[in-house]
Amino acid sequence: MRSQYCGDVNKSHVGQEVTLVGWVNRSRDLGGVVFLDLRDREGIVQVVYDPDLPEVFDVACSLRSEFCVQIKGLVRARPDSQVNNQMRTGEIEILGTSLTVLNSSAPLPINMDKNQHNTEEQRLKYRYLDLRRPEMAERIIFRAKVTSAVRRFLDGNGFLDIETPILTKATPEGARDYLVPSRTYKGQFFALPQSPQLFKQLLMMSGFDRYYQIVKCFRDEDLRADRQPEFTQIDIETSFMSSAQVMDKTEEMMRSLFKELLNVDLGEFPKMTFAEAMRRFGSDKPDLRNPLELIDVADLLTDVEFKVFQGPATDPEGRVAVLCIPGGAKLSRKQLDEYAKYATIYGAKGLAWMKINDLDKGLEGIQSPVLKFLSEDVVKGLLERTDAKSGDLILFGADKANIVSEAMGALRIKAGEDFDLLKGDWKPLWVVDFPMFERTSDGGLHAMHHPFTAPSGMTPEQLEADPISAISDAYDMVLNGCELGGGSVRIHNSEMQTAVFRILGIEEEEANEKFGFLLEALRYGTPPHAGLAFGLDRIIMLMTGTSSIRDVMAFPKTTTAACPLTNAPGFANPEQLVELGIDVIKSEEEKETPE
């Protein structure tokens, strides 16, 4: 039905007849000449109809936006004065000789203009229309180019694309599983995979050496801009490669991807330990475009008569850190209160501040509600350590170390954006040497990555003797404050895996029930192996410059994990529930609602 795509017509086609199909993007009647902007997935081209062909012209006059049409016409160059450099096809236009309406369009339920103001609910309900908009189409096409480039790179480096099961068994990945009831085993359930973790390890045990898969994963968790109940991973696993080798190879892949598709040279990726990242930036995924750093000052405040500072300063689990914001003294009291409110989201109880209005005036040039609690020597020490200048603002965080790191890390990001401090376009890095475990709220231990991650340089006995100080052989790739992917060297013997399960409170009976197949497989010559999984949606989100992964997915869910397009989730047929042996229990609110 077509000779080429609309966006591909150019000066080389001048004098040729073309046949195009697509949608009417816009129609204009200018003094008896109809200008038609025809759009398909590759772009827009201008088609001109004049009254010399009355029957065709009458059809052109009747068109509205989003009519699906076929056109035939002669390609001609535009006069120099009419060239549109904003369009790929801006040097040419098509003199229409034929026009067929393939399908008309009812009045549209959403606005299709570039500067549309549709709600996200509307965009998702009418996603098939939303995806026609060029900016959305470009993102989905770009996504296809990314996956193609990834496949070419991995195929070219000896990786095998192998599929793993979607119906599987629940694994401890840190989020709730989506469960699928079994009809043949009533009362039992499959789980949709949160990742192919165990299967890709089993593939290494099977001798396939290098595996990859661009795979759907599922997590029933609270959603944010960069989270979805179903998402896509670039999943990678290797045998006989160290963590350094895996990092080198996947870094090469990411550099190749950015160079090919964005013509961006990411350069070498620096490495930073988890401890350093938390100390300097309050985050394990720091945005290195932001020059602000957290500065520890507990040693300066151990003797002050202000318990808000003194308590954390003398507590082994506490932390007192400051953030010096250049030019921040211009913030009003109302704005400072907003910063304090923002910090409370991350657990802070408040936010002390100090404005350096005029450094030359000493204490008289400093404004702060906590200044009365600080001696001149303490203030001098703070100014020296932060290298504060006149016009700067110092923000204080004082609490348990994890709260200070999280709250001050979030303020660092906010201040960097508010004061336009970001420098450079792309700042990648590797974060390494993560703790093996972290404390839970009830005092237990939780695997920071997952329970199949190997510790660095420890025997099972050493690990069980002091698990909280263990460092894992794990690594995260971070770009502009966004975690692109994370991975680790895996445990490849049953003794170490059993020890990790015990530390996590998974006793032998439970371990055998959930992971007996893995523990047995580890007994049969399992090779050393390591891997990594990238979040494809996040990568595309960053590369296309949008702020939500929903903008780079064809059919995403809302933040409440619903699909306005299909009205999913929905109620099951009662006969199906009986067949599955499932009884739906109504909530108290539903019981009280009259039928």
Coordinates of C-alpha atoms in Angstrom, one line a residue:
M1 CA 0.0 0.0 0.0
R2 CA 3.0 2.3 0.3
S3 CA 6.2 3.0 -1.6
Q4 CA 8.0 4.4 1.5
Y5 CA 7.4 5.9 4.9
C6 CA 6.4 9.5 5.2
G7 CA 9.4 10.5 7.1
D8 CA 11.8 8.9 4.6
V9 CA 10.8 11.1 1.6
N10 CA 13.6 13.5 0.7
K11 CA 15.2 15.5 -2.1
S12 CA 16.5 12.3 -3.7
H13 CA 12.9 11.5 -4.6
V14 CA 12.1 14.8 -6.4
G15 CA 10.3 14.1 -9.6
Q16 CA 9.2 10.6 -8.5
E17 CA 5.7 9.5 -7.8
V18 CA 5.2 8.1 -4.3
T19 CA 2.4 6.2 -2.5
L20 CA 2.1 6.9 1.2
V21 CA -0.2 5.8 4.0
G22 CA -0.8 7.3 7.4
W23 CA -2.9 9.6 9.5
V24 CA -3.9 13.2 8.9
N25 CA -1.8 15.1 11.4
R26 CA -3.2 18.5 10.4
S27 CA -5.2 19.9 7.4
R28 CA -5.2 23.5 6.3
D29 CA -7.2 25.2 3.6
L30 CA -5.3 28.3 2.5
G31 CA -6.9 30.2 -0.3
G32 CA -8.3 27.3 -2.2
V33 CA -5.2 25.1 -1.7
V34 CA -5.3 22.3 0.9
F35 CA -2.1 21.5 2.8
L36 CA -2.2 18.1 4.4
D37 CA 0.4 17.0 7.0
L38 CA 0.5 13.2 6.7
R39 CA 2.1 11.3 9.6
D40 CA 3.3 7.7 10.1
R41 CA 5.8 6.2 12.6
E42 CA 8.8 7.7 10.8
G43 CA 7.7 11.3 10.5
I44 CA 5.5 13.9 8.8
V45 CA 5.4 15.0 5.2
Q46 CA 3.4 17.9 3.6
V47 CA 1.0 17.0 0.8
V48 CA -0.6 19.7 -1.3
Y49 CA -3.9 19.4 -3.1
D50 CA -5.2 22.1 -5.5
P51 CA -8.6 22.5 -7.3
D52 CA -7.2 21.2 -10.7
L53 CA -8.5 17.7 -9.6
P54 CA -12.0 18.6 -8.3
E55 CA -12.9 15.1 -7.0
V56 CA -9.7 14.6 -5.1
F57 CA -9.7 18.2 -3.9
D58 CA -13.2 17.7 -2.4
V59 CA -12.1 14.7 -0.5
A60 CA -9.0 16.6 0.8
C61 CA -11.4 19.4 2.0
S62 CA -13.4 16.8 4.0
L63 CA -10.5 15.4 6.0
R64 CA -10.1 15.8 9.8
S65 CA -7.3 14.9 12.2
E66 CA -6.5 11.2 12.5
F67 CA -8.3 10.1 9.4
C68 CA -6.4 7.1 8.0
V69 CA -5.6 7.7 4.3
Q70 CA -3.6 6.7 1.3
I71 CA -2.2 9.3 -1.0
K72 CA -0.3 9.3 -4.3
G73 CA 1.6 12.2 -5.6
L74 CA 4.6 13.8 -7.2
V75 CA 7.6 14.8 -5.0
R76 CA 8.8 18.3 -5.7
A77 CA 11.3 20.6 -4.0
R78 CA 10.0 23.4 -1.9
P79 CA 11.1 27.0 -2.8
D80 CA 14.0 28.1 -0.6
S81 CA 11.7 30.6 1.2
Q82 CA 9.4 27.7 2.3
V83 CA 12.0 25.2 3.4
N84 CA 11.2 23.9 7.0
N85 CA 14.5 23.0 8.7
Q86 CA 12.5 21.7 11.7
M87 CA 11.2 18.7 9.7
R88 CA 13.2 15.8 8.2
T89 CA 11.1 16.2 5.1
G90 CA 11.2 20.0 5.2
E91 CA 13.0 20.4 1.8
I92 CA 10.2 18.8 -0.2
E93 CA 6.5 18.5 -0.5
I94 CA 4.2 16.2 -2.4
L95 CA 1.7 17.4 -5.0
G96 CA -1.2 15.1 -4.4
T97 CA -2.8 13.3 -7.4
S98 CA -4.9 10.7 -5.6
L99 CA -6.5 10.4 -2.1
T100 CA -8.2 7.4 -0.6
V101 CA -9.8 7.5 2.9
L102 CA -9.0 4.1 4.4
N103 CA -10.9 4.9 7.6
S104 CA -12.5 8.0 9.1
S105 CA -12.0 9.1 12.7
A106 CA -14.6 10.1 15.3
P107 CA -13.9 13.3 17.3
L108 CA -10.9 12.5 19.5
P109 CA -11.2 11.9 23.2
I110 CA -7.8 13.3 23.9
N111 CA -5.7 16.2 22.6
M112 CA -3.1 15.1 20.1
D113 CA -1.1 18.4 19.9
K114 CA 2.6 18.4 20.9
N115 CA 1.8 20.6 23.8
Q116 CA -1.1 18.4 25.0
H117 CA -2.4 18.7 28.5
N118 CA -4.1 15.3 28.8
T119 CA -4.0 13.7 32.3
E120 CA -2.0 10.5 32.6
E121 CA -5.2 8.6 33.2
Q122 CA -6.5 9.8 29.8
R123 CA -3.3 9.1 28.1
L124 CA -3.3 5.5 29.4
K125 CA -7.0 4.9 28.7
Y126 CA -6.5 5.9 25.1
R127 CA -2.9 4.7 24.8
Y128 CA -3.3 3.7 21.2
L129 CA -4.0 7.3 20.4
D130 CA -1.3 8.7 22.7
L131 CA 1.3 6.4 21.0
R132 CA 0.5 8.1 17.7
R133 CA 2.0 11.3 19.0
P134 CA 5.5 11.7 17.4
E135 CA 7.3 12.2 20.7
M136 CA 5.8 8.9 22.1
A137 CA 6.4 7.1 18.8
E138 CA 10.0 8.2 18.8
R139 CA 10.5 6.8 22.3
I140 CA 9.1 3.4 21.4
I141 CA 11.1 3.2 18.2
F142 CA 14.2 4.3 20.2
R143 CA 13.5 1.5 22.6
A144 CA 13.5 -1.0 19.8
K145 CA 16.9 0.3 18.6
V146 CA 18.3 -0.1 22.1
T147 CA 17.3 -3.7 22.4
S148 CA 18.6 -4.4 18.9
A149 CA 22.0 -2.8 19.8
V150 CA 22.1 -4.8 23.1
R151 CA 21.4 -8.0 21.3
R152 CA 24.1 -7.3 18.6
F153 CA 26.7 -6.6 21.3
L154 CA 26.0 -9.6 23.4
D155 CA 25.6 -11.9 20.5
G156 CA 28.9 -10.7 19.2
N157 CA 30.6 -11.4 22.6
G158 CA 29.6 -15.0 22.8
F159 CA 26.4 -14.7 24.9
L160 CA 23.5 -17.0 24.2
D161 CA 19.9 -15.7 24.3
I162 CA 18.1 -18.4 26.4
E163 CA 14.5 -18.1 27.8
T164 CA 13.7 -19.0 31.3
P165 CA 10.2 -19.9 32.8
I166 CA 7.6 -17.3 33.6
L167 CA 5.6 -19.7 35.8
T168 CA 7.9 -20.5 38.7
K169 CA 8.3 -20.6 42.5
A170 CA 8.4 -17.7 44.9
T171 CA 11.9 -16.4 45.7
P172 CA 13.1 -13.9 48.3
E173 CA 13.8 -10.9 46.1
G174 CA 12.6 -8.3 48.5
A175 CA 9.2 -7.6 47.1
R176 CA 5.8 -9.4 47.0
D177 CA 5.3 -11.9 44.3
Y178 CA 2.4 -12.0 41.8
L179 CA 0.8 -15.4 42.4
V180 CA -0.8 -17.6 39.8
P181 CA -3.2 -20.3 41.1
S182 CA -2.8 -23.8 39.7
R183 CA -6.0 -25.6 38.4
T184 CA -4.3 -29.0 38.5
Y185 CA -2.9 -28.6 42.0
K186 CA -5.7 -26.9 43.9
G187 CA -4.5 -24.7 46.7
Q188 CA -1.0 -24.3 45.2
F189 CA 0.4 -21.4 43.3
F190 CA 3.0 -20.5 40.8
A191 CA 4.8 -17.1 41.2
L192 CA 5.7 -14.8 38.3
P193 CA 9.4 -14.2 38.5
Q194 CA 10.8 -11.1 40.1
S195 CA 14.0 -12.0 38.1
P196 CA 15.3 -15.1 36.4
Q197 CA 18.0 -15.3 39.1
L198 CA 18.0 -18.9 40.0
F199 CA 17.4 -20.1 36.5
K200 CA 20.3 -18.2 35.1
Q201 CA 22.5 -19.6 37.8
L202 CA 21.3 -23.1 36.8
L203 CA 22.2 -22.3 33.2
M204 CA 25.8 -21.6 34.4
M205 CA 25.8 -24.9 36.2
S206 CA 24.6 -26.5 32.9
G207 CA 27.7 -25.2 31.1
F208 CA 26.3 -22.5 28.8
D209 CA 29.0 -20.1 30.1
R210 CA 27.5 -16.8 28.8
Y211 CA 23.7 -16.2 29.0
Y212 CA 21.5 -13.2 28.4
Q213 CA 17.8 -12.5 28.1
I214 CA 15.7 -9.4 27.6
V215 CA 13.0 -10.5 30.0
K216 CA 9.8 -9.5 31.7
C217 CA 9.9 -9.4 35.5
F218 CA 7.1 -8.9 38.0
R219 CA 7.0 -7.3 41.4
D220 CA 3.9 -6.5 43.5
E221 CA 5.2 -3.4 45.2
D222 CA 4.4 0.2 45.8
L223 CA 5.0 2.2 42.6
R224 CA 7.0 5.4 41.8
A225 CA 8.0 7.1 38.6
D226 CA 10.6 4.5 38.0
R227 CA 8.7 1.5 39.1
Q228 CA 6.1 -0.7 37.4
P229 CA 4.5 -4.0 38.4
E230 CA 5.9 -5.5 35.2
F231 CA 9.2 -4.3 33.9
T232 CA 12.0 -5.4 31.5
Q233 CA 15.5 -6.5 32.4
I234 CA 18.6 -7.0 30.3
D235 CA 19.6 -10.1 32.3
I236 CA 23.2 -11.3 32.0
E237 CA 25.2 -14.2 33.6
T238 CA 28.7 -15.5 33.0
S239 CA 30.9 -18.4 34.2
F240 CA 34.6 -18.2 35.0
M241 CA 34.6 -14.4 35.0
S242 CA 35.5 -12.2 38.0
S243 CA 33.5 -9.2 39.1
A244 CA 36.1 -6.9 37.5
Q245 CA 35.7 -8.8 34.1
V246 CA 31.9 -8.6 34.2
M247 CA 32.0 -4.9 35.0
D248 CA 34.5 -4.3 32.2
K249 CA 32.3 -6.1 29.6
T250 CA 29.0 -4.5 30.6
E251 CA 30.7 -1.1 30.8
E252 CA 31.9 -1.7 27.3
M253 CA 28.3 -2.5 26.3
M254 CA 26.9 0.6 27.8
R255 CA 29.6 2.8 26.3
S256 CA 28.9 1.2 22.9
L257 CA 25.1 1.8 23.3
F258 CA 25.4 5.5 24.1
K259 CA 28.0 6.0 21.3
E260 CA 25.9 4.3 18.7
L261 CA 22.5 5.8 19.5
L262 CA 23.3 9.2 21.1
N263 CA 26.9 9.8 19.8
V264 CA 27.9 10.3 23.5
D265 CA 31.2 9.1 24.8
L266 CA 30.7 8.0 28.4
G267 CA 34.4 7.5 29.0
E268 CA 35.7 5.3 31.7
F269 CA 33.5 4.6 34.7
P270 CA 35.1 5.5 38.1
K271 CA 34.6 3.1 41.0
M272 CA 33.4 4.1 44.4
T273 CA 32.8 2.0 47.5
F274 CA 29.4 1.9 49.1
A275 CA 30.8 3.4 52.3
E276 CA 32.4 6.4 50.4
A277 CA 29.2 7.0 48.5
M278 CA 27.1 7.1 51.6
R279 CA 29.6 9.3 53.5
R280 CA 30.0 11.8 50.7
F281 CA 26.6 11.8 49.0
G282 CA 24.2 10.1 51.4
S283 CA 23.2 7.7 48.6
D284 CA 24.4 4.5 47.0
K285 CA 23.5 5.9 43.6
P286 CA 25.0 9.4 43.7
D287 CA 24.6 11.9 40.9
L288 CA 28.1 13.1 40.2
R289 CA 26.9 16.0 38.2
N290 CA 26.0 17.6 41.5
P291 CA 29.2 19.1 43.2
L292 CA 27.6 19.2 46.7
E293 CA 28.9 16.8 49.3
L294 CA 28.0 15.9 52.8
I295 CA 30.6 16.9 55.3
D296 CA 30.9 15.1 58.7
V297 CA 31.2 17.5 61.7
A298 CA 30.4 15.3 64.7
D299 CA 33.9 15.7 66.1
L300 CA 33.3 19.5 66.3
L301 CA 30.0 19.2 68.2
T302 CA 30.6 16.5 70.9
D303 CA 30.8 19.2 73.7
V304 CA 28.1 21.6 72.6
E305 CA 25.2 22.1 75.1
F306 CA 22.6 21.3 72.4
K307 CA 21.4 17.7 72.7
V308 CA 20.1 17.7 69.1
F309 CA 23.7 17.9 68.0
Q310 CA 25.5 16.4 71.0
G311 CA 23.5 13.2 71.2
P312 CA 24.2 12.0 67.6
A313 CA 27.7 13.3 67.8
T314 CA 28.5 11.0 70.7
D315 CA 26.4 8.1 69.6
P316 CA 28.4 5.3 67.8
E317 CA 25.4 4.8 65.5
G318 CA 24.7 8.5 65.1
R319 CA 25.9 11.0 62.5
V320 CA 26.1 14.8 62.3
A321 CA 26.7 16.0 58.7
V322 CA 26.3 19.4 57.0
L323 CA 25.7 20.5 53.5
C324 CA 27.1 23.8 52.3
I325 CA 25.0 25.4 49.5
P326 CA 26.7 28.1 47.5
G327 CA 24.4 31.2 47.3
G328 CA 21.9 29.5 49.6
A329 CA 21.7 32.4 52.1
K330 CA 19.2 34.0 49.8
L331 CA 16.5 31.5 50.8
S332 CA 13.7 33.0 52.7
R333 CA 12.4 31.6 56.0
K334 CA 9.4 30.1 54.2
Q335 CA 11.7 28.4 51.8
L336 CA 13.9 27.0 54.6
D337 CA 10.7 25.7 56.3
E338 CA 9.9 23.9 53.0
Y339 CA 13.3 22.4 53.0
A340 CA 12.8 21.2 56.6
K341 CA 9.4 19.7 55.6
Y342 CA 11.1 17.9 52.7
A343 CA 13.7 16.4 55.0
T344 CA 11.0 15.0 57.3
I345 CA 9.8 12.8 54.4
Y346 CA 13.1 10.9 54.9
G347 CA 12.9 10.5 58.6
A348 CA 14.5 13.8 59.8
K349 CA 12.9 15.4 62.8
G350 CA 13.9 18.9 61.7
L351 CA 16.5 20.9 59.9
A352 CA 18.9 23.3 61.5
W353 CA 20.5 25.9 59.2
M354 CA 23.1 28.7 59.2
K355 CA 23.2 31.6 56.8
I356 CA 26.6 33.1 56.1
N357 CA 25.5 36.6 55.3
D358 CA 28.9 38.3 55.6
L359 CA 32.0 36.3 56.5
D360 CA 34.0 39.4 57.2
K361 CA 31.7 40.4 60.2
G362 CA 32.4 37.2 62.1
L363 CA 29.5 36.0 64.3
E364 CA 27.6 39.1 63.5
G365 CA 27.5 38.2 59.9
I366 CA 26.0 34.8 60.6
Q367 CA 22.3 34.1 61.1
S368 CA 21.1 30.9 62.6
P369 CA 18.5 29.7 65.2
V370 CA 21.2 27.4 66.7
L371 CA 24.0 30.0 66.8
K372 CA 23.4 30.6 70.5
F373 CA 24.4 27.0 71.3
L374 CA 27.7 27.2 69.4
S375 CA 30.9 28.7 70.6
E376 CA 33.0 30.9 68.4
D377 CA 35.6 28.1 68.0
V378 CA 32.9 25.6 66.9
V379 CA 31.5 28.1 64.3
K380 CA 35.1 28.8 63.1
G381 CA 35.7 25.0 62.7
L382 CA 32.4 24.6 60.8
L383 CA 33.3 27.5 58.4
E384 CA 36.8 26.1 57.8
R385 CA 35.6 22.5 57.2
T386 CA 32.9 23.6 54.8
D387 CA 35.0 26.3 53.1
A388 CA 31.8 28.5 53.4
K389 CA 31.8 31.9 51.7
S390 CA 29.6 34.9 52.2
G391 CA 26.2 34.2 50.8
D392 CA 26.3 30.5 51.5
L393 CA 23.9 28.3 53.5
I394 CA 24.9 25.4 55.8
L395 CA 22.2 22.8 56.5
F396 CA 22.6 20.4 59.5
G397 CA 21.6 16.8 59.7
A398 CA 21.9 15.1 63.2
D399 CA 20.3 11.7 64.0
K400 CA 21.0 8.0 63.4
A401 CA 23.5 7.6 60.6
N402 CA 21.0 6.1 58.1
I403 CA 18.5 8.8 58.6
V404 CA 21.1 11.6 58.2
S405 CA 22.5 10.0 55.1
E406 CA 19.0 9.6 53.5
A407 CA 17.6 13.0 54.5
M408 CA 20.8 15.0 53.7
G409 CA 21.3 13.0 50.5
A410 CA 17.8 13.9 49.4
L411 CA 18.4 17.6 50.3
R412 CA 21.6 17.5 48.3
I413 CA 19.7 16.4 45.2
K414 CA 17.0 19.0 45.8
A415 CA 19.5 21.8 46.3
G416 CA 21.4 20.8 43.3
E417 CA 18.3 21.2 41.1
D418 CA 17.0 24.3 42.9
F419 CA 20.3 26.2 42.5
D420 CA 21.1 24.8 39.0
L421 CA 24.4 23.3 40.2
L422 CA 24.5 20.2 37.9
K423 CA 27.6 20.1 35.7
G424 CA 28.0 17.9 32.7
D425 CA 25.5 15.8 30.8
W426 CA 26.5 12.3 31.8
K427 CA 28.3 11.1 34.9
P428 CA 28.6 7.3 35.2
L429 CA 30.2 5.3 38.0
W430 CA 30.4 1.9 39.6
V431 CA 29.4 1.5 43.3
V432 CA 31.1 -1.5 44.8
D433 CA 31.8 -3.2 48.1
F434 CA 28.3 -3.2 49.5
P435 CA 27.6 -4.7 52.9
M436 CA 26.5 -8.3 52.6
F437 CA 23.7 -7.7 55.1
E438 CA 21.7 -4.9 56.6
R439 CA 19.6 -4.7 59.8
T440 CA 15.8 -5.0 59.6
S441 CA 13.5 -3.0 61.9
D442 CA 13.1 -6.1 64.2
G443 CA 16.9 -6.5 64.6
G444 CA 17.3 -9.3 62.1
L445 CA 19.4 -9.4 59.0
H446 CA 18.4 -8.9 55.4
A447 CA 20.5 -9.5 52.2
M448 CA 21.3 -6.1 50.8
H449 CA 21.4 -7.5 47.2
H450 CA 19.9 -11.0 47.3
P451 CA 20.8 -14.2 49.3
F452 CA 22.7 -15.7 46.4
T453 CA 25.4 -13.0 46.5
A454 CA 28.9 -14.2 47.5
P455 CA 30.9 -12.5 50.2
S456 CA 34.4 -11.1 49.5
G457 CA 37.2 -13.2 50.9
M458 CA 35.4 -15.1 53.7
T459 CA 34.8 -18.7 54.6
P460 CA 31.3 -19.8 55.7
E461 CA 32.6 -20.0 59.2
Q462 CA 34.0 -16.5 59.2
L463 CA 30.8 -15.2 57.6
E464 CA 28.6 -16.7 60.3
A465 CA 30.9 -15.5 63.1
D466 CA 30.6 -11.8 62.0
P467 CA 28.0 -11.4 59.2
I468 CA 27.3 -7.6 59.8
S469 CA 30.9 -6.7 58.8
A470 CA 30.9 -8.9 55.7
I471 CA 31.4 -7.1 52.3
S472 CA 29.7 -8.7 49.3
D473 CA 31.3 -9.1 45.9
A474 CA 28.6 -6.9 44.3
Y475 CA 28.5 -3.9 42.0
D476 CA 25.9 -1.4 40.8
M477 CA 26.2 0.7 37.6
V478 CA 24.9 4.2 38.3
L479 CA 24.3 7.1 35.8
N480 CA 23.2 10.6 36.8
G481 CA 21.9 9.4 40.1
C482 CA 19.9 6.5 38.6
E483 CA 20.8 2.8 39.2
L484 CA 21.0 1.3 35.7
G485 CA 21.7 -2.2 36.9
G486 CA 23.2 -4.3 39.7
G487 CA 25.0 -7.6 39.9
S488 CA 27.4 -9.7 41.9
V489 CA 29.5 -12.8 42.0
R490 CA 27.2 -15.7 43.0
I491 CA 27.7 -18.3 45.7
H492 CA 28.9 -21.4 43.9
N493 CA 29.1 -24.0 46.8
S494 CA 26.3 -25.4 49.0
E495 CA 28.2 -24.8 52.3
M496 CA 28.4 -21.0 51.7
Q497 CA 24.8 -20.9 50.5
T498 CA 23.5 -22.8 53.5
A499 CA 25.5 -20.5 55.8
V500 CA 23.8 -17.4 54.2
F501 CA 20.4 -19.0 54.6
R502 CA 21.1 -19.6 58.3
I503 CA 22.2 -16.0 58.8
L504 CA 18.9 -14.9 57.2
G505 CA 16.9 -17.1 59.5
I506 CA 16.1 -19.6 56.8
E507 CA 16.5 -23.0 58.6
E508 CA 17.4 -26.2 56.9
E509 CA 13.8 -27.5 56.5
E510 CA 12.6 -24.2 54.9
A511 CA 15.8 -24.0 52.8
N512 CA 15.3 -27.4 51.4
E513 CA 11.6 -26.8 50.7
K514 CA 12.3 -23.5 48.8
F515 CA 15.7 -24.0 47.4
G516 CA 16.5 -27.7 47.6
F517 CA 17.0 -27.9 43.9
L518 CA 19.6 -25.2 44.0
L519 CA 21.5 -26.6 47.0
E520 CA 21.6 -30.0 45.3
A521 CA 22.8 -28.4 42.0
L522 CA 25.6 -26.7 43.9
R523 CA 27.0 -30.1 44.8
Y524 CA 27.8 -31.1 41.2
G525 CA 30.7 -29.1 40.0
T526 CA 29.2 -25.7 39.9
P527 CA 31.6 -23.2 38.2
P528 CA 32.3 -19.8 39.7
H529 CA 29.8 -17.4 38.1
A530 CA 28.7 -13.8 38.2
G531 CA 26.2 -11.6 36.5
L532 CA 24.3 -8.4 36.3
A533 CA 20.8 -7.2 35.4
F534 CA 20.0 -3.8 33.8
G535 CA 16.7 -2.1 34.0
L536 CA 15.9 -1.6 30.4
D537 CA 13.0 0.9 31.1
R538 CA 15.3 3.1 33.2
I539 CA 18.0 3.1 30.6
I540 CA 15.6 4.3 27.9
M541 CA 14.1 6.8 30.3
L542 CA 17.5 8.4 30.8
M543 CA 18.5 8.2 27.2
T544 CA 15.3 9.9 26.0
G545 CA 15.3 12.6 28.7
T546 CA 11.9 11.8 30.2
S547 CA 11.2 11.5 33.9
S548 CA 9.0 8.4 34.0
I549 CA 9.5 4.9 32.7
R550 CA 5.7 5.0 31.8
D551 CA 6.8 7.3 28.9
V552 CA 9.0 4.6 27.4
M553 CA 6.7 1.6 27.8
A554 CA 4.0 0.9 25.2
F555 CA 1.3 -0.1 27.7
P556 CA 2.3 0.7 31.3
K557 CA 0.2 0.6 34.4
T558 CA -0.8 3.5 36.6
T559 CA 0.8 4.2 40.0
T560 CA -1.9 2.1 41.5
A561 CA -0.9 -0.9 39.2
A562 CA -4.1 -0.6 37.1
C563 CA -4.6 -0.5 33.4
P564 CA -7.2 2.2 32.3
L565 CA -7.1 0.8 28.8
T566 CA -8.3 -2.7 29.5
N567 CA -9.7 -2.0 33.0
A568 CA -7.4 -4.6 34.5
P569 CA -7.3 -6.0 37.1
G570 CA -10.8 -7.4 36.9
F571 CA -13.0 -9.9 38.8
A572 CA -12.7 -13.6 37.9
N573 CA -15.5 -15.7 36.7
P574 CA -17.1 -17.5 39.7
E575 CA -16.9 -20.8 37.9
Q576 CA -13.2 -20.3 37.4
L577 CA -12.7 -19.6 41.1
V578 CA -14.6 -22.8 42.0
E579 CA -12.4 -24.8 39.5
L580 CA -9.3 -23.3 41.1
G581 CA -10.5 -23.9 44.6
I582 CA -10.3 -20.2 45.5
D583 CA -12.7 -18.3 47.7
V584 CA -12.6 -14.5 47.5
I585 CA -12.9 -12.9 51.0
K586 CA -14.6 -9.6 51.0
S587 CA -13.2 -6.7 53.1
E588 CA -15.2 -5.3 55.9
E589 CA -16.1 -2.2 53.8
E590 CA -17.4 -4.5 51.0
K591 CA -19.5 -6.5 53.4
E592 CA -21.2 -3.3 54.7
T593 CA -21.9 -2.1 51.1
P594 CA -25.5 -3.0 50.1
E595 CA -25.8 -5.2 47.0

